[in-house]
Tab-separated table of C-alpha atoms and ligand atoms in Angstrom:
chain	number	residue	atom	x	y	z
A	1	UNK	CA	106.714	87.279	131.669
A	2	UNK	CA	103.165	85.396	131.257
A	3	UNK	CA	102.024	84.162	127.766
A	4	UNK	CA	99.095	83.241	126.349
A	5	UNK	CA	98.604	81.510	122.718
A	6	UNK	CA	95.646	82.731	120.706
A	7	UNK	CA	94.795	79.119	119.837
A	8	UNK	CA	92.182	80.105	117.716
A	9	UNK	CA	94.798	82.008	115.699
A	10	UNK	CA	97.441	79.309	115.480
A	11	UNK	CA	97.690	77.711	112.824
A	12	UNK	CA	100.714	75.595	113.339
A	13	UNK	CA	103.589	77.294	111.161
A	14	UNK	CA	106.164	76.499	113.910
A	15	UNK	CA	107.834	79.226	113.806
A	16	UNK	CA	107.774	79.824	117.835
A	17	UNK	CA	108.970	75.890	118.319
A	18	UNK	CA	112.373	76.833	116.433
A	19	UNK	CA	112.892	79.757	117.980
A	20	UNK	CA	111.928	78.617	121.849
A	21	UNK	CA	111.864	75.265	122.294
A	22	UNK	CA	111.792	74.859	125.718
A	23	UNK	CA	108.230	76.838	126.332
A	24	UNK	CA	106.675	75.540	123.005
A	25	UNK	CA	105.863	72.186	121.671
A	26	UNK	CA	103.893	70.587	118.888
A	27	UNK	CA	102.518	68.037	118.709
A	28	UNK	CA	100.854	66.974	115.255
A	29	UNK	CA	99.998	69.935	113.362
A	30	UNK	CA	97.846	71.615	115.467
A	31	UNK	CA	98.532	70.982	119.052
A	32	UNK	CA	100.430	73.025	120.534
A	33	UNK	CA	101.816	72.752	124.252
A	34	UNK	CA	103.217	75.357	125.781
A	35	UNK	CA	104.717	76.842	129.180
A	36	UNK	CA	102.337	79.980	129.876
A	37	UNK	CA	105.051	81.330	132.948
A	38	UNK	CA	108.344	81.941	130.700
A	39	UNK	CA	111.446	81.320	132.453
A	40	UNK	CA	113.490	84.641	132.406
A	41	UNK	CA	116.445	82.648	130.545
A	42	UNK	CA	113.480	82.332	127.834
A	43	UNK	CA	112.233	85.736	127.730
A	44	UNK	CA	114.044	86.705	124.661
A	45	UNK	CA	113.304	83.657	122.669
A	46	UNK	CA	109.424	84.068	123.881
A	47	UNK	CA	109.701	87.490	122.190
A	48	UNK	CA	111.522	86.357	119.186
A	49	UNK	CA	108.738	83.758	118.447
A	50	UNK	CA	105.745	86.300	118.816
A	51	UNK	CA	107.702	88.481	116.543
A	52	UNK	CA	107.241	85.703	114.260
A	53	UNK	CA	104.355	83.631	114.003
A	54	UNK	CA	102.849	84.401	110.875
A	55	UNK	CA	99.254	85.306	112.701
A	56	UNK	CA	100.375	87.316	115.788
A	57	UNK	CA	99.118	84.483	118.101
A	58	UNK	CA	101.372	84.763	120.929
A	59	UNK	CA	100.222	87.687	122.600
A	60	UNK	CA	103.005	88.644	125.815
A	61	UNK	CA	101.913	89.830	129.059
A	62	UNK	CA	104.922	92.283	130.173
A	63	UNK	CA	105.109	92.964	133.807
B	1	F3S	FE1	101.280	78.633	116.415
B	1	F3S	FE2	102.355	80.649	115.416
B	1	F3S	FE3	103.594	78.619	117.034
B	1	F3S	S1	101.337	79.978	114.262
B	1	F3S	S2	103.078	76.958	116.076
B	1	F3S	S3	102.201	80.329	117.629
B	1	F3S	S4	104.376	80.272	115.310
């Protein structure tokens, strides 16, 4: 699964980092790094992260 984070929306709420720390990493308050090609064993966590993001910045590309 591919993901895109809309960094113009992301406000550094860090729910994604709590829920899927192997995919998302926050540097400072608003510099979010992430792995756009999600490993299979992280799919559920990334779906939870996308649902939990308060500004819906995480876009999932389901295959
Ligand atoms: Fe940003 Fe949403 Fe994560 S605001 S830090 S993508 S929970």
